[in-house]
Short mmCIF file of C-alpha atoms in Angstrom, two decimals:
data_model
loop_
_atom_site.label_atom_id
_atom_site.label_comp_id
_atom_site.label_asym_id
_atom_site.label_seq_id
_atom_site.Cartn_x
_atom_site.Cartn_y
_atom_site.Cartn_z
CA MET V 226 198.37 40.09 123.26
CA GLN V 227 200.10 41.79 120.31
CA LYS V 228 196.74 42.15 118.57
CA LEU V 229 195.23 43.71 121.71
CA ASN V 230 198.12 46.18 122.03
CA LEU V 231 197.74 47.15 118.38
CA LEU V 232 194.03 47.78 118.86
CA LEU V 233 194.75 49.93 121.91
CA MET V 234 197.30 51.96 119.94
CA ILE V 235 194.82 52.51 117.12
CA LYS V 236 192.11 53.52 119.58
CA ARG V 237 194.46 56.00 121.30
CA SER V 238 195.46 57.49 117.94
CA ILE V 239 191.81 57.96 116.98
CA PHE V 240 191.12 59.51 120.38
CA LEU V 241 193.93 62.05 120.07
CA THR V 242 192.88 62.93 116.52
CA TYR V 243 189.31 63.41 117.74
CA CYS V 244 190.48 65.78 120.49
CA ILE V 245 192.37 67.98 118.05
CA LEU V 246 189.70 68.00 115.34
CA VAL V 247 186.72 68.49 117.64
CA THR V 248 188.14 70.69 120.38
CA GLY V 249 191.23 72.18 118.79
CA SER V 250 193.19 71.10 121.87
CA PRO V 251 195.55 68.21 122.54
CA CYS V 252 194.34 65.81 125.23
CA SER V 253 196.11 63.55 127.64
CA ALA V 254 195.60 59.81 127.54
CA GLY V 255 193.60 60.12 130.75
CA GLY V 256 190.91 62.10 128.98
CA GLU V 257 191.82 65.51 130.41
CA SER V 258 192.82 68.53 128.37
CA ALA V 259 196.59 69.12 128.50
CA ARG V 260 195.89 72.79 129.18
CA GLU V 261 193.01 74.97 130.25
CA PRO V 262 190.39 74.53 127.49
CA ASP V 263 189.73 77.54 125.29
CA PHE V 264 186.44 76.07 124.13
CA PHE V 265 183.21 74.83 125.67
CA THR V 266 180.55 72.45 124.42
CA LEU V 267 176.78 72.34 124.21
CA ILE V 268 175.31 68.86 123.67
CA ILE V 269 171.98 68.59 121.85
CA LEU V 270 169.76 65.58 122.46
CA PRO V 271 167.28 65.27 119.57
CA ASP V 272 163.92 63.50 119.80
CA THR V 273 164.26 60.46 122.07
CA GLN V 274 160.63 59.35 121.71
CA GLY V 275 161.50 56.03 120.08
CA TYR V 276 163.94 55.11 122.84
CA ALA V 277 161.19 55.60 125.44
CA ASP V 278 158.40 53.95 123.42
CA VAL V 279 157.65 50.81 125.42
CA ARG V 280 153.88 50.94 124.78
CA HIS V 281 153.28 50.92 121.01
CA GLN V 282 156.86 50.10 119.97
CA GLU V 283 156.46 51.84 116.62
CA THR V 284 160.17 51.47 115.95
CA GLN V 285 159.94 47.70 116.18
CA GLN V 286 156.89 47.66 113.90
CA HIS V 287 158.84 49.51 111.21
CA TRP V 288 162.19 47.80 111.83
CA PRO V 289 161.48 44.33 113.29
CA GLU V 290 165.20 43.68 113.65
CA ILE V 291 165.56 46.53 116.15
CA GLY V 292 164.93 45.55 119.75
CA ASP V 293 164.34 47.52 122.92
CA GLN V 294 165.88 50.97 122.47
CA ARG V 295 165.98 52.20 126.04
CA THR V 296 169.69 51.49 126.04
CA CYS V 297 170.19 54.21 123.39
CA PHE V 298 168.83 56.86 125.75
CA PHE V 299 170.89 55.55 128.67
CA MET V 300 174.07 55.35 126.59
CA GLN V 301 173.65 58.97 125.47
CA THR V 302 173.61 60.37 129.00
CA GLU V 303 176.31 57.96 130.18
CA TRP V 304 178.53 59.19 127.34
CA ILE V 305 177.82 62.80 128.32
CA LYS V 306 178.77 62.12 131.93
CA LYS V 307 181.94 60.29 130.90
CA ASN V 308 183.08 63.01 128.48
CA ARG V 309 182.00 66.12 130.38
CA LYS V 310 185.59 67.12 131.22
CA LEU V 311 187.20 66.06 127.96
CA LEU V 312 184.74 68.12 125.91
CA ASN V 313 184.24 70.80 128.59
CA ILE V 314 180.47 70.28 128.39
CA SER V 315 178.69 73.31 129.83
CA MET V 316 175.11 72.35 129.08
CA VAL V 317 172.88 69.66 127.60
CA ALA V 318 169.74 70.71 125.72
CA HIS V 319 166.93 68.33 124.77
CA VAL V 320 164.90 69.72 121.84
CA GLY V 321 161.63 67.91 122.60
CA ASP V 322 159.67 64.71 122.04
CA ILE V 323 161.27 63.25 125.11
CA THR V 324 158.55 60.58 125.12
CA GLN V 325 156.32 58.98 122.50
CA THR V 326 152.87 59.11 124.13
CA ASP V 327 153.28 61.12 127.37
CA HIS V 328 152.88 57.92 129.41
CA ASP V 329 154.32 57.48 132.89
CA ASP V 330 156.29 54.40 131.82
CA GLU V 331 158.00 56.50 129.15
CA TRP V 332 158.69 59.39 131.51
CA LYS V 333 160.28 56.93 133.95
CA ILE V 334 162.75 55.97 131.21
CA ALA V 335 163.57 59.64 130.59
CA ASP V 336 163.89 60.18 134.33
CA THR V 337 166.37 57.29 134.59
CA ALA V 338 168.41 58.66 131.67
CA PHE V 339 168.69 62.17 133.08
CA THR V 340 169.33 60.98 136.63
CA THR V 341 172.72 59.90 135.26
CA ILE V 342 173.75 63.53 134.74
CA ASP V 343 171.59 65.25 137.39
CA ASP V 344 174.59 65.97 139.63
CA HIS V 345 177.20 66.26 136.91
CA VAL V 346 176.07 68.36 133.91
CA PRO V 347 173.39 71.08 133.79
CA TYR V 348 170.62 70.45 131.29
CA ILE V 349 167.53 72.15 129.90
CA LEU V 350 164.48 70.37 128.46
CA CYS V 351 161.94 71.25 125.80
CA SER V 352 158.44 69.80 125.43
CA GLY V 353 157.41 68.38 122.05
CA ASN V 354 154.10 67.38 120.51
CA HIS V 355 154.60 63.77 121.65
CA ASP V 356 154.97 64.96 125.25
CA MET V 357 151.40 66.24 125.59
CA GLY V 358 147.73 65.55 124.95
CA TYR V 359 148.04 62.01 123.58
CA SER V 360 144.83 60.20 122.58
CA LEU V 361 144.80 56.40 122.66
CA GLN V 362 141.75 56.35 120.39
CA ASP V 363 143.30 57.95 117.33
CA ARG V 364 146.94 57.67 118.47
CA ARG V 365 147.48 61.36 117.81
CA THR V 366 149.40 63.76 119.96
CA SER V 367 148.82 67.28 121.32
CA HIS V 368 145.04 67.21 121.56
CA SER V 369 145.64 69.41 124.60
CA ARG V 370 148.51 70.75 126.69
CA ALA V 371 147.91 68.18 129.44
CA SER V 372 151.23 66.47 130.19
CA SER V 373 153.13 64.51 132.83
CA PHE V 374 156.29 66.45 131.93
CA SER V 375 156.26 68.64 135.04
CA SER V 376 155.42 65.68 137.29
CA PHE V 377 158.66 63.88 136.46
CA PHE V 378 160.80 66.97 135.88
CA LYS V 379 159.51 69.31 138.55
CA PRO V 380 160.96 72.81 138.77
CA SER V 381 162.37 71.80 142.16
CA ARG V 382 164.56 69.22 140.41
CA PHE V 383 166.54 72.19 139.10
CA THR V 384 166.05 74.86 141.77
CA ASN V 385 167.07 72.47 144.56
CA ASN V 386 170.14 71.23 142.70
CA ALA V 387 173.30 72.94 143.95
CA LEU V 388 174.98 72.16 140.63
CA TYR V 389 173.02 74.94 138.93
CA ASP V 390 173.89 77.58 141.50
CA ALA V 391 177.54 76.54 141.46
CA HIS V 392 177.67 76.51 137.68
CA PHE V 393 175.75 79.69 136.96
CA GLY V 394 176.95 81.99 139.72
CA PRO V 395 175.39 83.62 142.78
CA GLU V 396 172.21 84.81 141.06
CA LYS V 397 169.23 82.47 141.06
CA ALA V 398 169.99 80.21 138.11
CA VAL V 399 166.62 78.86 136.97
CA HIS V 400 163.47 80.87 136.24
CA PHE V 401 160.07 79.39 135.34
CA ARG V 402 157.15 81.10 133.65
CA GLU V 403 154.48 79.29 135.67
CA GLU V 404 154.74 77.92 139.18
CA GLY V 405 155.04 74.14 139.18
CA LYS V 406 155.43 73.88 135.39
CA THR V 407 158.58 73.10 133.43
CA GLU V 408 157.37 73.80 129.89
CA ASN V 409 158.71 77.37 129.73
CA TYR V 410 161.82 78.47 131.61
CA TYR V 411 165.32 79.86 131.23
CA LEU V 412 168.81 79.39 132.63
CA TYR V 413 171.90 81.53 132.89
CA LEU V 414 175.28 80.33 131.69
CA GLU V 415 178.68 82.01 131.93
CA GLU V 416 181.56 80.74 129.79
CA GLY V 417 184.68 82.35 128.39
CA GLY V 418 183.83 85.67 130.02
CA MET V 419 180.47 85.70 128.22
CA LYS V 420 176.97 85.68 129.71
CA PHE V 421 174.36 83.49 128.04
CA LEU V 422 170.63 83.16 128.53
CA ILE V 423 169.16 79.83 127.38
CA LEU V 424 165.39 79.88 127.07
CA THR V 425 163.10 76.94 126.31
CA LEU V 426 159.57 77.30 124.95
CA GLU V 427 156.63 74.91 124.80
CA PHE V 428 155.51 73.16 121.59
CA LYS V 429 153.66 75.71 119.43
CA PRO V 430 154.09 78.45 122.04
CA ARG V 431 150.96 80.46 122.77
CA ASP V 432 150.85 84.23 122.32
CA GLU V 433 151.05 84.75 126.09
CA THR V 434 154.16 82.56 126.17
CA LEU V 435 155.82 84.62 123.43
CA ALA V 436 154.87 87.81 125.29
CA TRP V 437 156.65 86.42 128.37
CA ALA V 438 159.67 85.42 126.26
CA ASN V 439 159.87 88.90 124.71
CA LYS V 440 159.89 90.45 128.16
CA VAL V 441 162.59 88.08 129.42
CA VAL V 442 164.95 88.83 126.54
CA GLU V 443 164.27 92.58 126.75
CA GLN V 444 165.29 92.49 130.42
CA HIS V 445 168.61 90.83 129.54
CA PRO V 446 170.08 92.95 126.71
CA ASP V 447 173.68 92.02 127.59
CA TYR V 448 173.04 88.26 127.55
CA ARG V 449 173.75 86.24 124.42
CA THR V 450 170.51 84.33 123.95
CA ILE V 451 169.79 80.81 122.74
CA VAL V 452 166.16 79.81 122.13
CA ILE V 453 164.96 76.20 122.19
CA THR V 454 161.57 75.14 120.83
CA HIS V 455 160.53 71.80 119.38
CA ALA V 456 158.88 72.57 116.01
CA TYR V 457 160.45 75.50 114.18
CA LEU V 458 161.98 74.50 110.82
CA SER V 459 160.21 72.41 108.20
CA GLY V 460 162.87 69.70 107.84
CA GLY V 461 165.31 69.86 104.93
CA LYS V 462 163.64 72.80 103.20
CA GLY V 463 165.43 75.69 104.89
CA GLN V 464 162.09 77.23 105.82
CA ARG V 465 160.21 77.87 109.04
CA THR V 466 157.07 75.87 109.71
CA LEU V 467 153.69 77.24 108.70
CA ALA V 468 150.26 75.91 109.65
CA ASP V 469 149.99 72.26 110.75
CA ASN V 470 147.29 69.77 111.65
CA TYR V 471 148.03 69.45 115.36
CA PRO V 472 144.87 70.13 117.39
CA VAL V 473 146.51 72.31 120.03
CA GLN V 474 146.55 76.01 119.23
CA GLY V 475 149.77 78.01 119.14
CA ASN V 476 152.38 79.66 116.95
CA SER V 477 154.20 78.15 113.98
CA GLY V 478 157.92 78.57 113.36
CA LYS V 479 157.19 81.48 111.03
CA SER V 480 155.13 83.21 113.72
CA ILE V 481 157.75 82.54 116.40
CA TRP V 482 160.28 84.31 114.19
CA GLU V 483 158.01 87.27 113.43
CA LYS V 484 156.59 87.75 116.92
CA PHE V 485 159.70 87.01 118.95
CA VAL V 486 163.09 85.91 117.57
CA ASN V 487 163.34 88.55 114.85
CA LYS V 488 162.84 91.39 117.35
CA HIS V 489 165.92 90.90 119.53
CA LYS V 490 169.48 91.74 118.54
CA ASN V 491 171.00 89.47 121.22
CA ILE V 492 169.31 86.24 120.01
CA PHE V 493 171.89 84.41 117.90
CA LEU V 494 170.80 80.76 117.95
CA VAL V 495 167.54 78.79 117.73
CA LEU V 496 167.60 75.02 118.34
CA SER V 497 164.77 72.67 117.38
CA GLY V 498 163.89 69.05 116.59
CA HIS V 499 160.69 67.45 115.25
CA ALA V 500 161.60 66.94 111.58
CA ARG V 501 165.04 65.60 110.59
CA GLU V 502 167.96 67.95 109.92
CA ASP V 503 167.74 71.53 108.76
CA LEU V 504 169.78 74.71 108.87
CA LEU V 505 168.79 78.31 108.22
CA THR V 506 170.74 81.52 108.82
CA SER V 507 168.79 84.79 108.78
CA LYS V 508 169.20 88.45 109.65
CA GLY V 509 167.09 89.85 112.47
CA LYS V 510 165.48 93.27 112.23
CA HIS V 511 168.55 94.81 113.92
CA GLY V 512 170.90 93.27 111.36
CA ASN V 513 172.09 90.54 113.72
CA THR V 514 172.79 87.04 112.41
CA VAL V 515 170.53 84.28 113.75
CA HIS V 516 171.51 80.65 113.17
CA GLN V 517 168.57 78.23 113.27
CA VAL V 518 169.62 74.60 113.66
CA GLN V 519 167.41 71.52 113.67
CA ALA V 520 168.07 67.83 114.39
CA ASP V 521 165.77 64.80 114.75
CA TYR V 522 166.94 61.28 113.86
CA TRP V 523 164.15 59.07 115.17
CA TYR V 524 162.24 57.96 112.05
CA TRP V 525 165.02 58.09 109.46
CA ASP V 526 165.70 54.99 107.41
CA LEU V 527 169.24 55.37 106.09
CA PRO V 528 172.12 52.87 106.18
CA GLU V 529 173.78 54.75 109.04
CA ILE V 530 170.56 55.81 110.81
CA LYS V 531 167.72 53.55 111.83
CA ALA V 532 165.24 54.82 114.39
CA GLY V 533 167.68 57.37 115.76
CA SER V 534 170.64 55.07 116.40
CA GLY V 535 171.63 57.21 119.37
CA PHE V 536 172.81 60.24 117.37
CA LEU V 537 173.28 63.52 119.20
CA ARG V 538 174.80 66.91 118.40
CA ILE V 539 178.13 68.23 119.65
CA MET V 540 178.32 72.04 119.39
CA THR V 541 181.83 73.24 120.20
CA PHE V 542 182.08 76.99 120.91
CA GLN V 543 185.54 78.38 120.10
CA PRO V 544 185.62 82.04 121.20
CA HIS V 545 189.19 82.60 119.95
CA LYS V 546 188.03 81.64 116.44
CA ASN V 547 184.55 83.21 116.59
CA LYS V 548 183.24 79.85 115.46
CA ILE V 549 180.84 77.11 116.56
CA ASP V 550 181.69 73.68 115.17
CA VAL V 551 178.75 71.30 114.89
CA GLN V 552 179.18 67.54 114.67
CA THR V 553 176.71 64.66 114.84
CA TYR V 554 177.82 61.57 116.73
CA SER V 555 176.31 58.36 118.12
CA PRO V 556 177.67 56.87 121.35
CA VAL V 557 175.69 53.74 120.41
CA THR V 558 177.33 53.05 117.03
CA ASP V 559 180.47 55.16 117.60
CA ARG V 560 179.95 56.86 114.25
CA PHE V 561 179.90 60.44 112.98
CA LEU V 562 177.55 61.74 110.29
CA THR V 563 179.27 63.87 107.64
CA ARG V 564 176.45 65.25 105.48
CA PRO V 565 176.46 69.06 105.02
CA THR V 566 173.58 69.37 107.51
CA SER V 567 175.30 67.01 109.99
CA LYS V 568 178.79 68.51 110.11
CA PHE V 569 179.28 72.25 109.66
CA SER V 570 180.56 75.42 111.29
CA LEU V 571 178.72 78.58 112.28
CA THR V 572 180.35 82.01 112.42
CA TYR V 573 179.55 83.92 115.58
CA SER V 574 181.48 86.81 117.12
CA MET V 575 182.47 86.03 120.71
CA GLN V 576 185.15 88.70 121.02
CA GLN V 577 182.83 91.58 121.74
CA GLN V 578 179.85 92.46 123.91
CA ALA V 579 176.49 90.96 122.95
CA LYS V 580 174.55 93.29 120.68
#
């Protein structure tokens, strides 16, 4: 009994330290903030393809000691649901490669995972190369834009959910580029007296998609804008992607910057996955700072990371400090990553109108 009490005391101490370091606010033992939070949190779910891969089980081929990984996906969304009040989670963003081969069995796993938070935390999804046009013959992805994405995550899943209207205000909260398709859409978010527009784009967005995105952002000049697209940075090189060998036609990260992101003074953040960790901060044509942040942990082979290990991103917005703290944490292993590209802070002015 003494040993158990000691363990509980240690756990509580770690919990309180976590609250102060991550949120800047003391927390009660019950998991609630002791005062009205002066921060809010965006959770990033990087590529979950390996967790959903029940067909080819590529993870198990590379790491035979690793078993069924569906639990990793389920534990991520369970953790989000459990900590939504403690961390004041406003939104969850998946940066693509939700599945491995765009198979219904894999989408069912993703559906189960997100059902956990459907009525609790708003979320926005991004399609990756593994979510479309898979060929069983050559085991390559994105031969076409055919996908079951919109069959399992129909637009109505969001438009018919009262949570989005309640969370985003009286205006229609969710807007889709194409009827019946979830690959390109945007949401409104209001936090700390600020209005945000969060826009998700398909893998290698086509020119017509970027034209639509340009129009959307132009029509919302007073909204602070976050862009989500799967493949944007090259992975550890601090550069945007160039040409690639994926069959489907569309724009590279470099072209997305030149044709879209660079043009708008109210875009301040681009989130992506696809190729490990990366971070790039650039100036747009209007002199505005644009932070470009990437995370994908699926195929890493490091002591602390094997096949994803359930790692996700915690982005804590602190308006009173004009700062966004970024941490990388796994609900599966209960560990933080502390590399410079895993734990860092971004400077962003939240004390004045979006420019």
